Amino acid sequence: LFNGELLYETMQDQQHPLGTTYPAFYDWMNCLQESPCWAWLNSDADARASGSQRAKELSEQLAKIENEQNFKNFKFIYYPVDWNGLFESYVKSGNSVTNLIEKSDGFHPSQTGNAVFALEFFKWLETNHPEAVGPINPHNDEIDALFFNK
C-alpha cells in the first residue's frame, strides 16, 4: 500500500488551489467527515502513524498471500513498491516531487505520478515475472508504421 506519511510530507508545505494549505484542507475534510483517507490526510501525526502501521500490516499480508496461497485461475503477484525510492529517483532527475501528486485533492497520484509508477512496475514485472508481460508483439513495427510514423 502507499506510504501516506510520504504523501503528507510532500504536500504539507504546499498551497492548495483553494488558497489554504493542504493540512488545513485535509482537516477541513475530516471535520466534515468527508475525508477519503482520515488516517493519512490528517495533521495529527499519531493518526498518520497509525494509518502507516496498518498499511504496513496489510502489505505484509499481501506478501504472505503471494507466498502461501495458490489460486486455480490466476497467479497472485504482490509488488512491494518502494515509494520513497520512486519519489527520490524522480527528484534526482531534476523534477519537483509535488508533480507526482494531483494538486486538486492533494492525495491521488497525478498523471505524471501514474506514469512514473507504471514505468517502475513494468520494469519490475519484466525482471521478476516476465510471464505476466508476455512476448513482444511481432507486428509492432507494422503497427507503428500504420498509426504512429505518418
CSV table of C-alpha atoms in Angstrom, one decimal:
chain,number,residue,atom,x,y,z
A,1,LEU,CA,0.0,0.0,0.0
A,2,PHE,CA,1.0,3.6,-0.4
A,3,ASN,CA,3.2,5.3,2.1
A,4,GLY,CA,0.8,8.0,3.4
A,5,GLU,CA,3.5,9.7,5.5
A,6,LEU,CA,5.3,10.4,2.3
A,7,LEU,CA,2.2,11.9,0.8
A,8,TYR,CA,1.8,14.2,3.8
A,9,GLU,CA,5.5,15.2,3.9
A,10,THR,CA,5.3,16.0,0.2
A,11,MET,CA,2.2,18.2,0.3
A,12,GLN,CA,2.3,19.8,3.8
A,13,ASP,CA,4.1,23.0,2.8
A,14,GLN,CA,2.2,23.5,-0.4
A,15,GLN,CA,-0.7,25.7,-1.1
A,16,HIS,CA,-3.9,24.0,-2.1
A,17,PRO,CA,-5.7,25.6,-5.2
A,18,LEU,CA,-8.4,26.8,-2.8
A,19,GLY,CA,-5.8,29.1,-1.2
A,20,THR,CA,-5.3,27.2,2.0
A,21,THR,CA,-2.6,24.7,3.0
A,22,TYR,CA,-3.0,21.0,2.4
A,23,PRO,CA,-3.0,20.2,6.1
A,24,ALA,CA,-5.9,22.8,6.6
A,25,PHE,CA,-7.7,21.3,3.6
A,26,TYR,CA,-7.3,17.8,5.0
A,27,ASP,CA,-8.5,18.8,8.4
A,28,TRP,CA,-11.5,20.6,6.9
A,29,MET,CA,-12.5,17.4,5.1
A,30,ASN,CA,-12.1,15.4,8.4
A,31,CYS,CA,-14.2,18.0,10.2
A,32,LEU,CA,-17.0,17.4,7.6
A,33,GLN,CA,-16.4,13.7,7.9
A,34,GLU,CA,-15.8,13.5,4.2
A,35,SER,CA,-12.2,12.6,4.0
A,36,PRO,CA,-11.4,9.7,1.7
A,37,CYS,CA,-8.5,8.8,4.0
A,38,TRP,CA,-8.8,10.1,7.5
A,39,ALA,CA,-5.6,8.5,8.8
A,40,TRP,CA,-3.1,9.9,6.3
A,41,LEU,CA,-4.9,13.1,5.3
A,42,ASN,CA,-4.6,14.5,8.8
A,43,SER,CA,-2.4,17.0,10.5
A,44,ASP,CA,-2.4,14.7,13.6
A,45,ALA,CA,1.0,12.8,13.4
A,46,ASP,CA,-0.4,10.0,15.6
A,47,ALA,CA,-3.3,9.4,13.3
A,48,ARG,CA,-0.9,9.2,10.3
A,49,ALA,CA,1.5,6.9,12.1
A,50,SER,CA,-1.5,4.6,12.9
A,51,GLY,CA,-2.5,4.6,9.3
A,52,SER,CA,1.0,3.8,8.2
A,53,GLN,CA,1.3,0.9,10.7
A,54,ARG,CA,-2.0,-0.6,9.4
A,55,ALA,CA,-0.8,-0.2,5.8
A,56,LYS,CA,2.4,-2.0,6.6
A,57,GLU,CA,0.4,-4.8,8.2
A,58,LEU,CA,-1.8,-5.1,5.1
A,59,SER,CA,1.2,-5.1,2.8
A,60,GLU,CA,2.7,-7.9,4.8
A,61,GLN,CA,-0.5,-9.8,4.4
A,62,LEU,CA,-0.4,-9.3,0.6
A,63,ALA,CA,3.2,-10.7,0.6
A,64,LYS,CA,2.1,-13.6,2.7
A,65,ILE,CA,-0.8,-14.4,0.3
A,66,GLU,CA,1.6,-14.4,-2.6
A,67,ASN,CA,3.9,-16.8,-0.8
A,68,GLU,CA,1.4,-19.1,0.8
A,69,GLN,CA,-1.7,-19.2,-1.4
A,70,ASN,CA,-2.4,-20.8,-4.7
A,71,PHE,CA,-5.4,-19.9,-6.8
A,72,LYS,CA,-6.9,-22.1,-9.5
A,73,ASN,CA,-7.4,-19.5,-12.3
A,74,PHE,CA,-4.6,-16.9,-11.7
A,75,LYS,CA,-1.3,-16.3,-10.1
A,76,PHE,CA,-1.3,-13.7,-7.3
A,77,ILE,CA,1.6,-11.3,-7.7
A,78,TYR,CA,2.5,-8.8,-5.0
A,79,TYR,CA,4.5,-5.8,-6.0
A,80,PRO,CA,6.4,-4.3,-3.0
A,81,VAL,CA,6.6,-0.7,-4.1
A,82,ASP,CA,9.5,1.4,-2.8
A,83,TRP,CA,7.6,4.6,-2.7
A,84,ASN,CA,10.4,6.6,-1.1
A,85,GLY,CA,12.8,5.4,-3.7
A,86,LEU,CA,10.4,6.2,-6.5
A,87,PHE,CA,9.9,9.7,-5.2
A,88,GLU,CA,13.7,10.2,-4.6
A,89,SER,CA,14.6,9.0,-8.1
A,90,TYR,CA,12.1,11.4,-9.6
A,91,VAL,CA,13.6,14.3,-7.6
A,92,LYS,CA,17.2,13.3,-8.6
A,93,SER,CA,16.2,13.5,-12.2
A,94,GLY,CA,15.6,17.3,-11.7
A,95,ASN,CA,11.8,17.3,-11.1
A,96,SER,CA,9.6,18.6,-8.3
A,97,VAL,CA,8.2,15.8,-6.2
A,98,THR,CA,4.9,17.6,-6.0
A,99,ASN,CA,4.4,16.8,-9.7
A,100,LEU,CA,3.6,13.2,-8.6
A,101,ILE,CA,0.5,14.2,-6.6
A,102,GLU,CA,-2.7,15.6,-8.0
A,103,LYS,CA,-2.9,19.2,-7.0
A,104,SER,CA,-6.7,19.4,-6.8
A,105,ASP,CA,-7.1,17.0,-4.0
A,106,GLY,CA,-3.5,16.5,-2.7
A,107,PHE,CA,-3.7,12.7,-2.2
A,108,HIS,CA,-4.2,10.9,-5.6
A,109,PRO,CA,-1.4,10.4,-8.0
A,110,SER,CA,-1.2,12.8,-10.9
A,111,GLN,CA,-0.9,11.6,-14.5
A,112,THR,CA,2.9,12.1,-14.0
A,113,GLY,CA,2.7,10.0,-10.8
A,114,ASN,CA,0.8,7.2,-12.5
A,115,ALA,CA,3.3,7.2,-15.4
A,116,VAL,CA,6.3,7.1,-13.1
A,117,PHE,CA,4.7,4.2,-11.2
A,118,ALA,CA,3.8,2.3,-14.3
A,119,LEU,CA,7.3,2.5,-15.7
A,120,GLU,CA,8.8,1.1,-12.5
A,121,PHE,CA,6.0,-1.5,-12.2
A,122,PHE,CA,6.6,-2.8,-15.7
A,123,LYS,CA,10.4,-2.9,-15.2
A,124,TRP,CA,9.8,-4.9,-12.1
A,125,LEU,CA,7.3,-7.3,-13.9
A,126,GLU,CA,9.8,-7.8,-16.8
A,127,THR,CA,12.5,-8.7,-14.3
A,128,ASN,CA,10.5,-10.7,-11.8
A,129,HIS,CA,7.5,-12.0,-13.6
A,130,PRO,CA,8.1,-11.9,-17.4
A,131,GLU,CA,5.3,-14.4,-17.9
A,132,ALA,CA,2.9,-11.6,-16.8
A,133,VAL,CA,4.0,-9.3,-19.6
A,134,GLY,CA,4.1,-12.0,-22.4
A,135,PRO,CA,6.1,-11.9,-25.6
A,136,ILE,CA,6.7,-8.8,-27.7
A,137,ASN,CA,4.2,-8.5,-30.4
A,138,PRO,CA,6.0,-9.4,-33.7
A,139,HIS,CA,3.8,-6.9,-35.5
A,140,ASN,CA,4.8,-3.8,-33.6
A,141,ASP,CA,6.8,-2.3,-36.5
A,142,GLU,CA,3.8,-2.7,-38.8
A,143,ILE,CA,1.5,-1.1,-36.2
A,144,ASP,CA,4.0,1.8,-35.7
A,145,ALA,CA,4.1,2.3,-39.5
A,146,LEU,CA,0.4,2.4,-39.8
A,147,PHE,CA,-0.5,4.6,-36.9
A,148,PHE,CA,2.4,6.5,-35.5
A,149,ASN,CA,5.0,7.1,-38.2
A,150,LYS,CA,3.0,9.4,-40.5
